[in-house]
mmCIF file of C-alpha atoms in Angstrom:
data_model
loop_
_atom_site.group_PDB
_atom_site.id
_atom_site.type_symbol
_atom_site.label_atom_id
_atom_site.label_comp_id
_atom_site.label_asym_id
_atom_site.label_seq_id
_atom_site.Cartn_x
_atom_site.Cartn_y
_atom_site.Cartn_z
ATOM 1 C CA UNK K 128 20.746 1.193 27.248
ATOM 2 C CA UNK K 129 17.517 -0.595 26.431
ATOM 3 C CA UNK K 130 14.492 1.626 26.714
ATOM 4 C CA UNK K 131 11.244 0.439 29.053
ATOM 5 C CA UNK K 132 8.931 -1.576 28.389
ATOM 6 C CA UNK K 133 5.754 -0.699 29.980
ATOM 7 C CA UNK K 134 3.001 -4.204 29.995
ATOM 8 C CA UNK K 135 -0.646 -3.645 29.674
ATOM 9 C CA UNK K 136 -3.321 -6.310 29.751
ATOM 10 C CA UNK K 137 -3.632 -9.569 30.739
ATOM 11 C CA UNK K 138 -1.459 -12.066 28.133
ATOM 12 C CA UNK K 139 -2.578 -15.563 29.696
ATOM 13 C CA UNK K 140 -0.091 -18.861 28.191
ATOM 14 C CA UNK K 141 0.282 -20.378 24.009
ATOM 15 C CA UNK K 142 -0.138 -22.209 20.970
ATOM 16 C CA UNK K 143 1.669 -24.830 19.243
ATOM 17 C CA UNK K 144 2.093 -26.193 15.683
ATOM 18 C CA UNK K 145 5.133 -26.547 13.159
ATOM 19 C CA UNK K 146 5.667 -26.158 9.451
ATOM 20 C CA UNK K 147 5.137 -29.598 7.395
ATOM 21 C CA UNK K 148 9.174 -29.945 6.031
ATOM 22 C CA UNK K 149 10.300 -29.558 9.535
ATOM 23 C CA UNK K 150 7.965 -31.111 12.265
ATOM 24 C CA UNK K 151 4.849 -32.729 12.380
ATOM 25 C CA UNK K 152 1.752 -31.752 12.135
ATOM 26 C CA UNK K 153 -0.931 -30.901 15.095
ATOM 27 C CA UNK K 154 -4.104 -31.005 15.071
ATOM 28 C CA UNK K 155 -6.111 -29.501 12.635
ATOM 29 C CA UNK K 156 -9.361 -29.437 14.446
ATOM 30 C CA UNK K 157 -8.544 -26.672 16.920
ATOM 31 C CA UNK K 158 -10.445 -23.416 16.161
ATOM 32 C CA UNK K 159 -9.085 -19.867 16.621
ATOM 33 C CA UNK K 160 -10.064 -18.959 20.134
ATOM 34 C CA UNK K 161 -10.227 -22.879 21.369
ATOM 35 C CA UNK K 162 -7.740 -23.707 24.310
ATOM 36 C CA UNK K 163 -4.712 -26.777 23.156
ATOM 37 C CA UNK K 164 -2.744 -29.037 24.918
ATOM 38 C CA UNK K 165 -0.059 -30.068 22.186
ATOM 39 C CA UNK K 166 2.921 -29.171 23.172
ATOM 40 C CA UNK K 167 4.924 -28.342 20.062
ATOM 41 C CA UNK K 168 5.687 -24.703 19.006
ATOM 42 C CA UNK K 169 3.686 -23.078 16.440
ATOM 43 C CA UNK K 170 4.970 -21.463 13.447
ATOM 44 C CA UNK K 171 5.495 -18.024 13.620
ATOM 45 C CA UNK K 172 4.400 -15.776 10.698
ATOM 46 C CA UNK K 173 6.089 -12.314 10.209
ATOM 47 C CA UNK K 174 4.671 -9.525 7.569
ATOM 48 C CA UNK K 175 6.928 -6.389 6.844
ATOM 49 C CA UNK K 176 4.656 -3.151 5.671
ATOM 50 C CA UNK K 177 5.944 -0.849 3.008
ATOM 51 C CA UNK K 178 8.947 1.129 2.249
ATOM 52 C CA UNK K 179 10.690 -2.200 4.011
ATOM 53 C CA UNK K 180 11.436 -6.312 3.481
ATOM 54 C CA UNK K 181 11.656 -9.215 5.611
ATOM 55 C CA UNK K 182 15.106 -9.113 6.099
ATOM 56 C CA UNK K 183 15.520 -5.928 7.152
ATOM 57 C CA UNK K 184 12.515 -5.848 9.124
ATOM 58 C CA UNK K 185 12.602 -8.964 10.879
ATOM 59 C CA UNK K 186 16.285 -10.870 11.122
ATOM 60 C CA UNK K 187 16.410 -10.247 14.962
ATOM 61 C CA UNK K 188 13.365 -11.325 16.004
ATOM 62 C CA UNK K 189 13.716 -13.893 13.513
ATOM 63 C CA UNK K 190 17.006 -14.853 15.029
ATOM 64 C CA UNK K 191 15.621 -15.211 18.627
ATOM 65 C CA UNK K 192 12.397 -17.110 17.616
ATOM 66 C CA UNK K 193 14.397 -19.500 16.018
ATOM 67 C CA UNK K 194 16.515 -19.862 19.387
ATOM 68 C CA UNK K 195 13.532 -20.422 21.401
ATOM 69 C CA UNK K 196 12.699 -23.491 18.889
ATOM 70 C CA UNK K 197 10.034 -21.788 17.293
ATOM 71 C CA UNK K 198 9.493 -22.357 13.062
ATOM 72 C CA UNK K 199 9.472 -18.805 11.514
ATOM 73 C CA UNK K 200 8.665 -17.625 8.243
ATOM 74 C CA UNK K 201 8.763 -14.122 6.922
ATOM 75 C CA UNK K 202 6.909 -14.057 3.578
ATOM 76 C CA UNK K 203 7.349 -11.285 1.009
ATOM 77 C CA UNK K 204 4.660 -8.934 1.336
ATOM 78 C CA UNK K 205 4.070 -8.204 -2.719
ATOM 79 C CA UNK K 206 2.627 -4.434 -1.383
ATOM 80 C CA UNK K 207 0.249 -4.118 -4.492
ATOM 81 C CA UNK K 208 -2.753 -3.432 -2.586
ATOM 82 C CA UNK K 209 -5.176 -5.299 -0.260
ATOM 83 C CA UNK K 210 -6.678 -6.901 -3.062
ATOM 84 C CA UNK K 211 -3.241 -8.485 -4.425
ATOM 85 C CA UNK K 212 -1.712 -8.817 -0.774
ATOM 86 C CA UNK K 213 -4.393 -10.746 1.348
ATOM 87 C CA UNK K 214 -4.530 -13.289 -1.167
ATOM 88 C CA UNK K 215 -1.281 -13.871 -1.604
ATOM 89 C CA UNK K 216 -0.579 -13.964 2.368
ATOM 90 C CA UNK K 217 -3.186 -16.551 2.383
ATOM 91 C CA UNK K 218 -1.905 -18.761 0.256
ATOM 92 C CA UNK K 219 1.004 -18.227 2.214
ATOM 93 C CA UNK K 220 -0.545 -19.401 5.247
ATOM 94 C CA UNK K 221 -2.281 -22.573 3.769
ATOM 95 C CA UNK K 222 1.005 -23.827 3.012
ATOM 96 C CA UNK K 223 1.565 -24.113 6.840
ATOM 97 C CA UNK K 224 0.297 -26.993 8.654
ATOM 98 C CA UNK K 225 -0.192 -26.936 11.992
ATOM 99 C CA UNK K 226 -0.938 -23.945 14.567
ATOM 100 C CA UNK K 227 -0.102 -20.170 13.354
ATOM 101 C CA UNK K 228 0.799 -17.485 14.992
ATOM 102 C CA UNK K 229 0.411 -14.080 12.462
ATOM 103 C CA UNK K 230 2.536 -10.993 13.306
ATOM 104 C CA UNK K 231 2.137 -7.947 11.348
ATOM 105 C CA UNK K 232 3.963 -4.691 11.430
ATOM 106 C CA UNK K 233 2.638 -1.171 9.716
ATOM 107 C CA UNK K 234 0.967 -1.596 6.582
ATOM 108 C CA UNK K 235 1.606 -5.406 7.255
ATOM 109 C CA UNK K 236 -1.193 -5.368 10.226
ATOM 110 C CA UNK K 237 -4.241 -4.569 7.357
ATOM 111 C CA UNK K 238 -2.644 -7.591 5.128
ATOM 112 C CA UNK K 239 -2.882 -9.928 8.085
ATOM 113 C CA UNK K 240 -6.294 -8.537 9.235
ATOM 114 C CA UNK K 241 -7.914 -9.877 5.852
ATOM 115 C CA UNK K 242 -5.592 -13.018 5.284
ATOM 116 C CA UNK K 243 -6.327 -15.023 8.703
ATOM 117 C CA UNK K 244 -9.741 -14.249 8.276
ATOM 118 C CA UNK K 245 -11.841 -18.282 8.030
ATOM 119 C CA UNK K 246 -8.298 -19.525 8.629
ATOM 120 C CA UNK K 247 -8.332 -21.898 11.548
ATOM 121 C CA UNK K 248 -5.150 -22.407 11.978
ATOM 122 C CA UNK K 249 -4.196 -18.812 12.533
ATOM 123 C CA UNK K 250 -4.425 -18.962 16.480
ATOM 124 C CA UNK K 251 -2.909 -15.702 17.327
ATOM 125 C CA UNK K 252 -2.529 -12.001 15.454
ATOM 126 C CA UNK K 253 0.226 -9.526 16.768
ATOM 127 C CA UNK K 254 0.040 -5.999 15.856
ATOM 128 C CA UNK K 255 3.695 -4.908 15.900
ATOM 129 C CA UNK K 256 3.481 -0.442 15.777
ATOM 130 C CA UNK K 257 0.899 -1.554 13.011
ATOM 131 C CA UNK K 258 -3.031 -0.709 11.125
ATOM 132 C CA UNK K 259 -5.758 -2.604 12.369
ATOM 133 C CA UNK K 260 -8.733 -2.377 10.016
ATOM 134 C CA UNK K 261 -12.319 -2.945 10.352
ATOM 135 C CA UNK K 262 -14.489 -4.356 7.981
ATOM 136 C CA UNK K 263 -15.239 -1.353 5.496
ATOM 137 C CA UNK K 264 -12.043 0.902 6.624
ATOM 138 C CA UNK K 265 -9.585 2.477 4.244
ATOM 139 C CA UNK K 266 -5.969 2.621 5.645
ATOM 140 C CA UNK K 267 -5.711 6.222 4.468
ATOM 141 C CA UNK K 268 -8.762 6.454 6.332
ATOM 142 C CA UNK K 269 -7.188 5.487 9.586
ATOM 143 C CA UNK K 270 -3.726 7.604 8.959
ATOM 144 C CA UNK K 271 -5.550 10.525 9.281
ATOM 145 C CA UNK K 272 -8.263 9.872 12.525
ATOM 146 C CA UNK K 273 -5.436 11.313 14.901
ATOM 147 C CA UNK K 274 -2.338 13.780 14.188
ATOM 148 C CA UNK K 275 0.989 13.077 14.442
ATOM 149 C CA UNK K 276 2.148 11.167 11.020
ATOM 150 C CA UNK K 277 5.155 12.426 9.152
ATOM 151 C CA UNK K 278 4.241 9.706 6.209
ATOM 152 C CA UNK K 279 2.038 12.064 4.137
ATOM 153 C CA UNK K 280 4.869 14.998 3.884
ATOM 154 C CA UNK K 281 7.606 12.427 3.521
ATOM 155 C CA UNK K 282 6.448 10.166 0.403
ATOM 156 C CA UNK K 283 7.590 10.467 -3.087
ATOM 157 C CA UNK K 284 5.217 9.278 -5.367
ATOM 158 C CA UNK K 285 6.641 7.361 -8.479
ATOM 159 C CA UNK K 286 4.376 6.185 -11.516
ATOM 160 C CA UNK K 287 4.471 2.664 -12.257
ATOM 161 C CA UNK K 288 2.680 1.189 -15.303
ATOM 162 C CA UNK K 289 0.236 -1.680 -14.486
ATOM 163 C CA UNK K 290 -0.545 -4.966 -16.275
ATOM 164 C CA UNK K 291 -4.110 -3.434 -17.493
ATOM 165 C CA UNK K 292 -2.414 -0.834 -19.195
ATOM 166 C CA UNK K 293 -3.223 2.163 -16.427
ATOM 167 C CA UNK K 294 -0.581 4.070 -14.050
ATOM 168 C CA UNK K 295 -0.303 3.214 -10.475
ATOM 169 C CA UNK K 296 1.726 5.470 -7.501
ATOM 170 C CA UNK K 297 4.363 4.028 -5.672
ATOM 171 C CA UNK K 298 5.347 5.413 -2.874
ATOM 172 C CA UNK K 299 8.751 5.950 -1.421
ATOM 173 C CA UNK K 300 10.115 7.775 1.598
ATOM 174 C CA UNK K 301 12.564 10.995 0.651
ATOM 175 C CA UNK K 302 15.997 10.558 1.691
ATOM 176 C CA UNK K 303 16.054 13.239 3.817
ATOM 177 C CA UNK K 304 12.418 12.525 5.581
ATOM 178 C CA UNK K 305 13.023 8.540 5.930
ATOM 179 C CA UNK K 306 14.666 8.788 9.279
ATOM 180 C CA UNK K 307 12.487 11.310 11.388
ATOM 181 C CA UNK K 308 9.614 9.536 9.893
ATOM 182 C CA UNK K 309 10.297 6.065 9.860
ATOM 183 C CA UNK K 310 13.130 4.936 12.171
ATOM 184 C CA UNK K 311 14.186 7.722 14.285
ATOM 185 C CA UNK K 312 15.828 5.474 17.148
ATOM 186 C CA UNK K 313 18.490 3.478 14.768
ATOM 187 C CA UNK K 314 22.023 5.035 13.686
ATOM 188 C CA UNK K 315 22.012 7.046 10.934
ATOM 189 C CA UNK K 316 24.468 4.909 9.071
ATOM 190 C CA UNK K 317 21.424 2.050 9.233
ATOM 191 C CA UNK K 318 18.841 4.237 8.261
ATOM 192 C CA UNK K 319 20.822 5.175 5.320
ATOM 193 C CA UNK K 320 21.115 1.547 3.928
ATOM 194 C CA UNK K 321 16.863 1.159 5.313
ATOM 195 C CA UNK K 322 16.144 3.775 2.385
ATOM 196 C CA UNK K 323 18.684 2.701 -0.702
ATOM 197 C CA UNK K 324 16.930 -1.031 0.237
ATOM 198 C CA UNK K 325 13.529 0.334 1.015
ATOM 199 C CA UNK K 326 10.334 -1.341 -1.002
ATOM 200 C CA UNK K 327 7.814 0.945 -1.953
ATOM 201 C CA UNK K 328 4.399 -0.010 -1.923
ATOM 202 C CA UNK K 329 1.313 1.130 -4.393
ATOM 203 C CA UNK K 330 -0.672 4.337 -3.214
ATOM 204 C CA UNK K 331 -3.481 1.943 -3.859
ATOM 205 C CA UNK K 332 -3.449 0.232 -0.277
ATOM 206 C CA UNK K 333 -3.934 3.601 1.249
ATOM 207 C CA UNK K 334 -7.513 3.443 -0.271
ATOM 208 C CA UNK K 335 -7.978 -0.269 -0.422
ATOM 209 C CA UNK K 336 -11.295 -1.321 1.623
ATOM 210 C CA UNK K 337 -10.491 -4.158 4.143
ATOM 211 C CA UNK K 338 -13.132 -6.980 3.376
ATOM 212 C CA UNK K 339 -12.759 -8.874 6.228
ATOM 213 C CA UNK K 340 -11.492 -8.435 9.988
ATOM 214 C CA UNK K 341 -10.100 -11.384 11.311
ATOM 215 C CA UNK K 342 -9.291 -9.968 14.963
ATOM 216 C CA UNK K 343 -13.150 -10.105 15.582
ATOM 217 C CA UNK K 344 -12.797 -14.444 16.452
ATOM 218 C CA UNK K 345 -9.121 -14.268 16.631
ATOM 219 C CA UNK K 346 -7.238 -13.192 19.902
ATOM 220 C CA UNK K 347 -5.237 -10.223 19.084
ATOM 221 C CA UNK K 348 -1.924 -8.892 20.938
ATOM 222 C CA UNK K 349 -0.261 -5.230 20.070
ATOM 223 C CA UNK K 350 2.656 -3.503 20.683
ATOM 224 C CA UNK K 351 2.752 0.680 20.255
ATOM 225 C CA UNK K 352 5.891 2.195 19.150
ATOM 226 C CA UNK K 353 5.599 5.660 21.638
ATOM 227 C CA UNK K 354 7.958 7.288 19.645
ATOM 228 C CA UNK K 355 6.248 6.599 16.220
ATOM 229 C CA UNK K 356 5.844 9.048 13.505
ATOM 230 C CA UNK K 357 4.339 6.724 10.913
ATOM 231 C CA UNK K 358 1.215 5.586 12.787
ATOM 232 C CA UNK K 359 0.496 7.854 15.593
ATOM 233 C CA UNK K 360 0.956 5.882 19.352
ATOM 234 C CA UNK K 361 -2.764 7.190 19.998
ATOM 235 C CA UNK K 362 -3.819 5.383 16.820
ATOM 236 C CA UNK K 363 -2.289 2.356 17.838
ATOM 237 C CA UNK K 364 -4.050 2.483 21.069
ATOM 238 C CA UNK K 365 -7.638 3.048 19.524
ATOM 239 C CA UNK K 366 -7.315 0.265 17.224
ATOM 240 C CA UNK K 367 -6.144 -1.892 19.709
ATOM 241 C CA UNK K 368 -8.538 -0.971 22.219
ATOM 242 C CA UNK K 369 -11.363 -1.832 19.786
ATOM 243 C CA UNK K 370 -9.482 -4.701 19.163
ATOM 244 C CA UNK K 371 -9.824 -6.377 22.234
ATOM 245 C CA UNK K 372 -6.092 -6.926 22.369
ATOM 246 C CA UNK K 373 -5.403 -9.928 25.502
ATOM 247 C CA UNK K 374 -2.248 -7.944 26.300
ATOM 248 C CA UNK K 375 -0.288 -5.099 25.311
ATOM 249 C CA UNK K 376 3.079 -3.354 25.746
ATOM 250 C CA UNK K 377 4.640 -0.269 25.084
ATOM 251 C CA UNK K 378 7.753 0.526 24.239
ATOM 252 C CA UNK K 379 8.909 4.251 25.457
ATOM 253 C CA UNK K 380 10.874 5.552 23.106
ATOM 254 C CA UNK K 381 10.750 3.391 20.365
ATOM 255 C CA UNK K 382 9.938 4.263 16.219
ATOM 256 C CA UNK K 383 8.202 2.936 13.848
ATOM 257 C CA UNK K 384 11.043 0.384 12.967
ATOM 258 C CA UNK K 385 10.640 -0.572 16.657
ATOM 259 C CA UNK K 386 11.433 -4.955 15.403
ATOM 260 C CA UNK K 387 14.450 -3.760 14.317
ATOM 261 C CA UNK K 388 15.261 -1.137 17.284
ATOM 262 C CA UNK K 389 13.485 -3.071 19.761
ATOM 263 C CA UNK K 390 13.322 -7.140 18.982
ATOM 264 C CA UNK K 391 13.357 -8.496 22.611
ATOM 265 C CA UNK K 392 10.161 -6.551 22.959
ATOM 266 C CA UNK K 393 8.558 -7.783 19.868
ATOM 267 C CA UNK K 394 10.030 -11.593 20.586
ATOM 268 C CA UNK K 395 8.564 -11.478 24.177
ATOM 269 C CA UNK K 396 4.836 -10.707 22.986
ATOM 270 C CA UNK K 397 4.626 -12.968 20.097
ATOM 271 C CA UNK K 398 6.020 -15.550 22.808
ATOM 272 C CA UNK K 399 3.065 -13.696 25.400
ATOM 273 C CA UNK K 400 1.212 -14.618 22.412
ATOM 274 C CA UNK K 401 1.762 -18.245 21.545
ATOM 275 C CA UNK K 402 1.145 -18.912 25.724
ATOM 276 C CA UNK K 403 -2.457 -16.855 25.682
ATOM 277 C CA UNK K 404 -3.945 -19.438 23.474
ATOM 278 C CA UNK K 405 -2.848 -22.229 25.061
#
């Protein structure tokens, strides 16, 4: 049986815009936070966070999106670090022409807070059970402003030799934490295949300084896992909060892995989303 979903906020109505090999492209003059009339979707950008991929993360909602008509693309977050990650994403996101709407989940909320920043065609950021940065903030930093995260007992650090000739961390989740701590709603039989596929990501990000917050001139939605023992729900709240989200929702119940659990919920606000910025 599908859990509640409790709606906060007020989510007014849309964007619109399409990737260049399969529609045409909109207008290029719109500006984050100014109202459109076209009437074509926009293309819907999805960002895993770490000890995940794309696939796993996002095939549902991916699935749905698609159904509705909208053009998706779920990039491969590198998860190097801020520094290596927000570039990448926007390059990512210059390739797109036309209107943008930029989900993030986790780890994948600080990426997309630097990459859409001075990116007009970014219309719309969704925080899915996800870090949202200020200018100056450490994710590490953030982790540990309320209780409640299993993360920090449940990472295995791994050393990893980097191009420059020094050792990096990469962090994975233990075998026997990854469930409790990362996707507590889902089967155990799916968690087990989440952590043989899981991608770690460099111990670096925790301590990576976000340069630039794009949620201050773009609208922001967000979505808080209750049930979440990565980010703490009352984390998700603050930063949203601060945010200025137009709408949020809550799913009771849900984990951190609440796309996969949960990806009517996460479908309906990016949809909540594209309409608000109409």
């Amino acid at each position: 049986m599908r859990k509640k979903v409790v709606r906060h906020g007020i989510v007014a109505a849309g964007t619109a815009g399409v990737v260049a090999a399969v529609l045409l492209a909109t207008s290029a003059s719109a500006t984050p936070t100014s109202p459109r009339t076209d009437s074509a979707k926009p293309t819907v950008v999805l960002v895993h966070g770490g000890f995940a991929d794309a696939s796993a993360s996002w095939n549902d909602v991916i699935k749905q999106l698609q159904k509705d008509g909208y053009p998706v693309v779920a990039p491969a977050n590198p998860l190097r670090g801020l520094p290596t990650d927000a570039p990448y994403l926007a390059s990512v996101l210059k390739s797109v022409k036309g209107p943008i709407i930029l989900a993030g989940h986790s780890y994948g909320g600080a990426v997309i807070t630097n990459a859409a920043a001075d990116n007009p065609n970014v219309k719309a950021l969704v925080y899915v059970a996800a870090f949202v940065p200020d200018k100056g903030e450490q994710v590490g930093e953030l982790l540990g402003k309320f209780p409640g995260s299993e993360i920090p007992d449940a990472v295995n650090p791994v050393p990893f030799p980097n191009p420059d000739g020094t050792t990096g961390s990469d962090l994975y989740l233990k075998a026997d934490k990854f469930r409790s701590a990362f996707a507590g709603d889902l089967p155990v039989p799916v968690t087990n295949v989440m952590h043989a596929a899981q991608r770690p990501f460099s111990a670096s990000s925790l301590t990576d300084v976000t340069q630039a917050a794009a949620w201050h001139t773009i609208p922001s939605w967000g979505l808080v896992a209750t049930s979440d023992k990565a980010i703490p729900p009352a984390l998700q709240r603050f930063e949203y909060q601060r945010a200025h989200t137009r709408g949020t929702v809550e799913v009771k119940g849900a984990s951190h892995s609440v796309m996969i659990s949960h990806p009517d919920a996460v479908t309906k606000l990016v949809k909540q989303a594209d309409r608000g910025t109409r």
